[in-house]
Coordinates of C-alpha atoms and ligand atoms in Angstrom, one line a residue:
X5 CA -25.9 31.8 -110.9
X6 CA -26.5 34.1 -108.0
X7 CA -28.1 33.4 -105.0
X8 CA -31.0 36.2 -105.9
X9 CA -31.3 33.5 -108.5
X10 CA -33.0 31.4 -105.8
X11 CA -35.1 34.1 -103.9
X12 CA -38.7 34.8 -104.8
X13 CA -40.9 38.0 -105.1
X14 CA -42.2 37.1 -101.5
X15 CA -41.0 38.3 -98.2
X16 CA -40.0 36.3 -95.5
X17 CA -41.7 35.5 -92.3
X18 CA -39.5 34.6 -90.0
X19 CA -38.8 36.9 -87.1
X20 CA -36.3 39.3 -87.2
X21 CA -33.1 37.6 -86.5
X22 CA -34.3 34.2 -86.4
X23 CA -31.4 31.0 -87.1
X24 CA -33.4 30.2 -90.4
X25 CA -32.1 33.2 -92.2
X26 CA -28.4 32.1 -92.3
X27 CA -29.5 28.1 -93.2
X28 CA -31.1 29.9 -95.7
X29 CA -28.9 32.1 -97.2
X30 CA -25.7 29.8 -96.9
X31 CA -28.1 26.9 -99.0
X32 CA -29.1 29.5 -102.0
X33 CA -25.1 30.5 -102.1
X34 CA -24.3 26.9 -102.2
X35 CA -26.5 26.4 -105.1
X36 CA -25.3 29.6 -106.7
X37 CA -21.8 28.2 -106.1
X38 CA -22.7 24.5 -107.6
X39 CA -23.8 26.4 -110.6
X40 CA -27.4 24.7 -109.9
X41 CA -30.3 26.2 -111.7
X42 CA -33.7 26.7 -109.8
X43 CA -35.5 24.5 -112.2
X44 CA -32.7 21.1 -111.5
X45 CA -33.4 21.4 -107.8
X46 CA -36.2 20.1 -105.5
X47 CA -37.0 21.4 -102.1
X48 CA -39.1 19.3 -99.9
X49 CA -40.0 21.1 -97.0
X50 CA -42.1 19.7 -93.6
X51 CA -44.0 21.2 -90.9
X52 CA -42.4 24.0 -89.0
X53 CA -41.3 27.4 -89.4
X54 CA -38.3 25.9 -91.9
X55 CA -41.1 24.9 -93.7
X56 CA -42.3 28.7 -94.9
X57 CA -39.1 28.7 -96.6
X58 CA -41.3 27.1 -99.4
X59 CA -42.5 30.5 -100.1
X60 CA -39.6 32.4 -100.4
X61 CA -37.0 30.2 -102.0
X62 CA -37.2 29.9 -105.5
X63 CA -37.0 26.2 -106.8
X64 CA -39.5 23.7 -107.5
X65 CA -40.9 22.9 -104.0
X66 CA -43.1 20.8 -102.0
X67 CA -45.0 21.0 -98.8
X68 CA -45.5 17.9 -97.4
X69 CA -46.9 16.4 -94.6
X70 CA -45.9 16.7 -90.5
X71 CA -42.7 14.2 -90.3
X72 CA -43.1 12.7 -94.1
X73 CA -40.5 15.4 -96.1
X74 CA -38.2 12.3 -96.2
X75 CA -40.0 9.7 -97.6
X76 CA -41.4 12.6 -100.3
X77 CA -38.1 13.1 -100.9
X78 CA -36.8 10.0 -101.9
X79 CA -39.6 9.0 -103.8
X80 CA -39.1 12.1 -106.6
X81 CA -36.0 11.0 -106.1
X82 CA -36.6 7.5 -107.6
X83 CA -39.0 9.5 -110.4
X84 CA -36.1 11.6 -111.6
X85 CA -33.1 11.2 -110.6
X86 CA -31.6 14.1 -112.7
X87 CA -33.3 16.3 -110.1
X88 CA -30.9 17.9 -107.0
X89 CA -33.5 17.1 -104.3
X90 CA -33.0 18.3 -100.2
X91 CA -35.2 18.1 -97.3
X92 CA -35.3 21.5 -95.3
X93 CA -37.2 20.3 -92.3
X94 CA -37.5 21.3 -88.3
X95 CA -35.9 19.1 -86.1
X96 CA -39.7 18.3 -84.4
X97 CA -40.8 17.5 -87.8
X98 CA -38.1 15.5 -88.2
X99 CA -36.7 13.7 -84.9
X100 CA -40.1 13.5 -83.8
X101 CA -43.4 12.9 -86.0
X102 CA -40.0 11.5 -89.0
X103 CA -38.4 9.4 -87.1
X104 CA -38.5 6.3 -88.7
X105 CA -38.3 7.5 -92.1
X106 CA -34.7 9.5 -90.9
X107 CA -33.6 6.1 -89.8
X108 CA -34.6 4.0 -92.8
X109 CA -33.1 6.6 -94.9
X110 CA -30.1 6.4 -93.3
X111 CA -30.0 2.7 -93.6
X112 CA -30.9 2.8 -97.8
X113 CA -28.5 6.0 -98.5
X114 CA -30.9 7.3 -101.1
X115 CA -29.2 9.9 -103.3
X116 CA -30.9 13.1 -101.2
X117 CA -29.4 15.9 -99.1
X118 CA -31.4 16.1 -95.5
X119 CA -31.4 19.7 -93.5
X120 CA -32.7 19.4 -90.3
X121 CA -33.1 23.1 -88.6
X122 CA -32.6 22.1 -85.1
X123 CA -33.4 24.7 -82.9
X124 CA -34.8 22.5 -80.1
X125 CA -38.5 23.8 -79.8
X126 CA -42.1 23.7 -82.0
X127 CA -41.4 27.0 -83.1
X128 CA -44.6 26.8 -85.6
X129 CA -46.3 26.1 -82.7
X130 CA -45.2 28.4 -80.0
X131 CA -42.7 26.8 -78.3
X132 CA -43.2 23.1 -77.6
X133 CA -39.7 20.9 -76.3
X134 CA -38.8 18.8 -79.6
X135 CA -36.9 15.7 -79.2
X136 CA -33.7 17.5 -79.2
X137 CA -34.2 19.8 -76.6
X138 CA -31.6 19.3 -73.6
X139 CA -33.1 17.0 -70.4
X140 CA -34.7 19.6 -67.7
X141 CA -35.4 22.0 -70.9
X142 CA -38.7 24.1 -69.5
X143 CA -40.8 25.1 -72.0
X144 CA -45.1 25.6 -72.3
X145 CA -45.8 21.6 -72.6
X146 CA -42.8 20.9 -69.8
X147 CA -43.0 23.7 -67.4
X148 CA -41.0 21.1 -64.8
X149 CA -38.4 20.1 -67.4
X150 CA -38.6 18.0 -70.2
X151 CA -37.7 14.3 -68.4
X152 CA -36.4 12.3 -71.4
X153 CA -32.5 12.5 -72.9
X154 CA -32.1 14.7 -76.0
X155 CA -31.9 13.4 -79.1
X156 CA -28.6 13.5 -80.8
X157 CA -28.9 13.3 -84.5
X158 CA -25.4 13.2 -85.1
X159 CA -24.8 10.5 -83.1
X160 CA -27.9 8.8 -84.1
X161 CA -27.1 9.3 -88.1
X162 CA -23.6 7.8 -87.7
X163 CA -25.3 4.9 -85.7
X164 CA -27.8 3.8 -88.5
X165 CA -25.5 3.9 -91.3
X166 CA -25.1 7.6 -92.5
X167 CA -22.5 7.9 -95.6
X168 CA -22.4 11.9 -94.5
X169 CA -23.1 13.3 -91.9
X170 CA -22.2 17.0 -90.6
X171 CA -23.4 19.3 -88.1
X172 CA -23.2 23.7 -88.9
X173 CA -24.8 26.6 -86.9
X174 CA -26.4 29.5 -88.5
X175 CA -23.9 31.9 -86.8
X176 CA -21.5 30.8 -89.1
X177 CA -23.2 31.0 -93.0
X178 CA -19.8 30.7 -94.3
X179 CA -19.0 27.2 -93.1
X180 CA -22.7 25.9 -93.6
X181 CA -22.0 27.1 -97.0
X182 CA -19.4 24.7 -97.6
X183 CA -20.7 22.1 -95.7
X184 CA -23.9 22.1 -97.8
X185 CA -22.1 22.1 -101.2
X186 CA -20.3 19.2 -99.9
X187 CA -23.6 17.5 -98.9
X188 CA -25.4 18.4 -102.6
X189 CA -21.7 16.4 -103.9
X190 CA -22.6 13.7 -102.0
X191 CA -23.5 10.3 -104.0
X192 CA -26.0 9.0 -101.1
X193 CA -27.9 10.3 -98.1
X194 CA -26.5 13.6 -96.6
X195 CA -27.3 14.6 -93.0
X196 CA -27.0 17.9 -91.8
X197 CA -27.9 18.9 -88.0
X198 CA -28.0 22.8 -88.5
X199 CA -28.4 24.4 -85.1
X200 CA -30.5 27.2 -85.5
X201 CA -31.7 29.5 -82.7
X202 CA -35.3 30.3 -82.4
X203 CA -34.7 33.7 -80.9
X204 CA -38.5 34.3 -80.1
X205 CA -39.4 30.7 -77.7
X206 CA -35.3 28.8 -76.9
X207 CA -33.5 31.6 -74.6
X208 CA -31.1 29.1 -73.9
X209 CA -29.9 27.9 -76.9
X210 CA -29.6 31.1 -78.2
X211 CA -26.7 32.8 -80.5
X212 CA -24.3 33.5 -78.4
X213 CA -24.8 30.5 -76.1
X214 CA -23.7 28.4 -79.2
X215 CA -20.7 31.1 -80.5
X216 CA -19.2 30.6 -76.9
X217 CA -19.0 26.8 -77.7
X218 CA -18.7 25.6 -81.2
X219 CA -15.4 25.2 -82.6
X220 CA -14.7 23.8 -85.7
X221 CA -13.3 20.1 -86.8
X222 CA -11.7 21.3 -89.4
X223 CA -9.0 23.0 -87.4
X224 CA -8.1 19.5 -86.3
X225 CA -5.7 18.4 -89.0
X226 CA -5.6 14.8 -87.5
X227 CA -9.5 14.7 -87.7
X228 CA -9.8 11.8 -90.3
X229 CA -13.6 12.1 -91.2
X230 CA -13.2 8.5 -92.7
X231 CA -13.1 6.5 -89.2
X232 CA -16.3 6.0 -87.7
X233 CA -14.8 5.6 -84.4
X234 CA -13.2 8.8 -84.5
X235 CA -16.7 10.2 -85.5
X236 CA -18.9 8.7 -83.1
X237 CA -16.1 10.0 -79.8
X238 CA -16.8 13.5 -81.4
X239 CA -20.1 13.2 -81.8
X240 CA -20.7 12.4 -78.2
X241 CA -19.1 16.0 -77.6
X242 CA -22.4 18.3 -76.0
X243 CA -22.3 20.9 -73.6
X244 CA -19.4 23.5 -72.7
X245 CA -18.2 22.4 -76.4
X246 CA -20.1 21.8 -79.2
X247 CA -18.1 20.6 -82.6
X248 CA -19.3 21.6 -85.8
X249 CA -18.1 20.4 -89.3
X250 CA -18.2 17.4 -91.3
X251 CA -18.4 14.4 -88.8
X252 CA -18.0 11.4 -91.4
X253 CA -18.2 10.9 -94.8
X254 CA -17.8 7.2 -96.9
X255 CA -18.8 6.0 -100.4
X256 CA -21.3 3.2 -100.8
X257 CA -23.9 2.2 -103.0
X258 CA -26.9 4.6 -103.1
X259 CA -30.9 2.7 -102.7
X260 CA -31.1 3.9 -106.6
X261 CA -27.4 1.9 -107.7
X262 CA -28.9 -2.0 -105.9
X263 CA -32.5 -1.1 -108.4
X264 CA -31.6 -2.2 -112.4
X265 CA -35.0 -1.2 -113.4
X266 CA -34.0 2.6 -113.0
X267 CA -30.5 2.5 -115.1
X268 CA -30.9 4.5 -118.3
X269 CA -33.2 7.2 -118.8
X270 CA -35.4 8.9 -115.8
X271 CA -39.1 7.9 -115.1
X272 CA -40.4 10.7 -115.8
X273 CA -39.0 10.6 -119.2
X274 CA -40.0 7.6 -120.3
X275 CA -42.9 6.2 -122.7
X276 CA -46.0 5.1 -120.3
X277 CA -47.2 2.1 -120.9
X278 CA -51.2 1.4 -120.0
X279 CA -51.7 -2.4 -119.2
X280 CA -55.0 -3.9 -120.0
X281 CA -56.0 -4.1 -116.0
X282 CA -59.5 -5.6 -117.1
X283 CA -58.8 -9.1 -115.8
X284 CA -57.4 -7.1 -112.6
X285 CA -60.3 -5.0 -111.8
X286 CA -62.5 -8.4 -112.8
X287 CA -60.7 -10.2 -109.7
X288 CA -62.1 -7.6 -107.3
X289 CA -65.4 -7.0 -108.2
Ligands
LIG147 FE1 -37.6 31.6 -86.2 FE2 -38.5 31.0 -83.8 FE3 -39.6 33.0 -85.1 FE4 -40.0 30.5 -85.9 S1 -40.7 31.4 -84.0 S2 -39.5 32.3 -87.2 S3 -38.0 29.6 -85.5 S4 -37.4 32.9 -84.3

């Protein structure tokens, strides 16, 4: 496979040099790479600009609701679990409207890959704070700051139980690349944070505010990405440094492995059986 393989007939319409380009080519190389085929993968997609992606990337694909690409996910998930299924979703969409479902997600490890494009505003919207935007960040709906803490979904993600969770930047397709076919591997819920600029409403967390601070965890050879602890100290790390890479990564049992009823052949694929719901319906009328 190629990543053309995964590009429609239909232009993007993103801005010019906007973050989502490089989540977007690094995830149709690591498809390519896996050897995935458009029809075996899923793309749910939420609200946002990440969200046009639908359009333009070639696999089956759903739309869904403001905050509810999680819970979509995880349910075709349960329906056919021979599908590769990831969430491409903005990080208002999801550390905002999604909350909850991230969390609970995190807690059941359900067998999905989760892409949040973090680039700290409502893009979609022109330029709102999202939960992740830095304390004091001005934008249209805070002109005097925003006044609560950032969100850090890293930090967050390790907290309620994540079995992988990573953080890349757009900057750098190459190692988003990797990270991402990693995360597809993965046998359970797989977080990325992807900080991606939004070069048209965040003029602070632009590109080269992030190249003069990332550095990479993998050029720690006594990172062990096994202990928690170790995970959790790095994760804290935000402001003249920002680390990038895989933060933790453990195996345990996905939601689908504790459910007997869906061992052996794939919902979808199997006979359906019509009940006679007569006395049913007869109990409500
Ligand atoms: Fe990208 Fe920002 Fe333009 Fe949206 S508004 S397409 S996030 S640069």
């Amino acid at each position: 496979m190629k990543e053309a393989d995964f590009t429609t007939k239909y232009e993007s319409t993103w801005c010019p040099g906007c973050g989502n380009f490089g989540l977007w080519i690094a995830m149709k190389q690591a498809l390519a790479e896996l050897g995935l085929k458009p029809e075996n993968v899923l793309m749910v997609y939420g609200i946002g600009c990440s969200g046009n992606g639908v359009n333009f990337t070639k696999t089956y694909a759903w739309h869904s609701l403001h905050g509810r690409a999680v819970p979509t996910a995880v349910g075709a998930k349960l329906a056919n679990k021979e599908l590769t299924v990831i969430v491409m979703a903005g990080d208002g969409d999801g550390m905002g409207e999604g909350m909850g479902h991230f969390i609970h997600a995190l807690r059941g490890n359900a067998d999905i890959t989760y892409v949040v494009h973090d680039n700290k505003t409502y893009s979609l919207t022109t330029g709102q704070a999202a939960p992740t935007a830095n304390k004091g960040y001005k934008a249209k709906s805070t002109p005097e700051g925003i006044i609560e803490q950032a969100v850090n979904p890293v930090s967050l993600a390790l907290a309620a139980g994540g079995s992988f969770v990573a953080r890349g930047f757009a900057g750098q397709a190459d190692q988003l690349k990797e990270i991402f076919k990693a995360a597809i591997q993965h046998k359970g819920f797989s977080f990325i944070d992807a900080l991606q600029p939004c070069i048209t409403f965040n003029k602070i967390n632009t590109f080269k505010w992030y190249l003069d601070r990332v550095y990479s965890l993998d050029d720690n050879s006594e990172y062990n990405r096994t202990d928690i602890k170790q995970a959790f100290k790095e994760s804290l790390i935000w402001g003249k440094k920002i680390p990038v890479g895989i933060f933790y990564q453990n195996n345990r049992a996905t939601y689908s492995d504790h459910l007997p009823q869906l061992k052996g052949k794939t919902l979808i694929k199997r006979p359906v059986q019509v009940r006679n719901v007569a006395p049913l319906l007869k109990e409500f009328s």
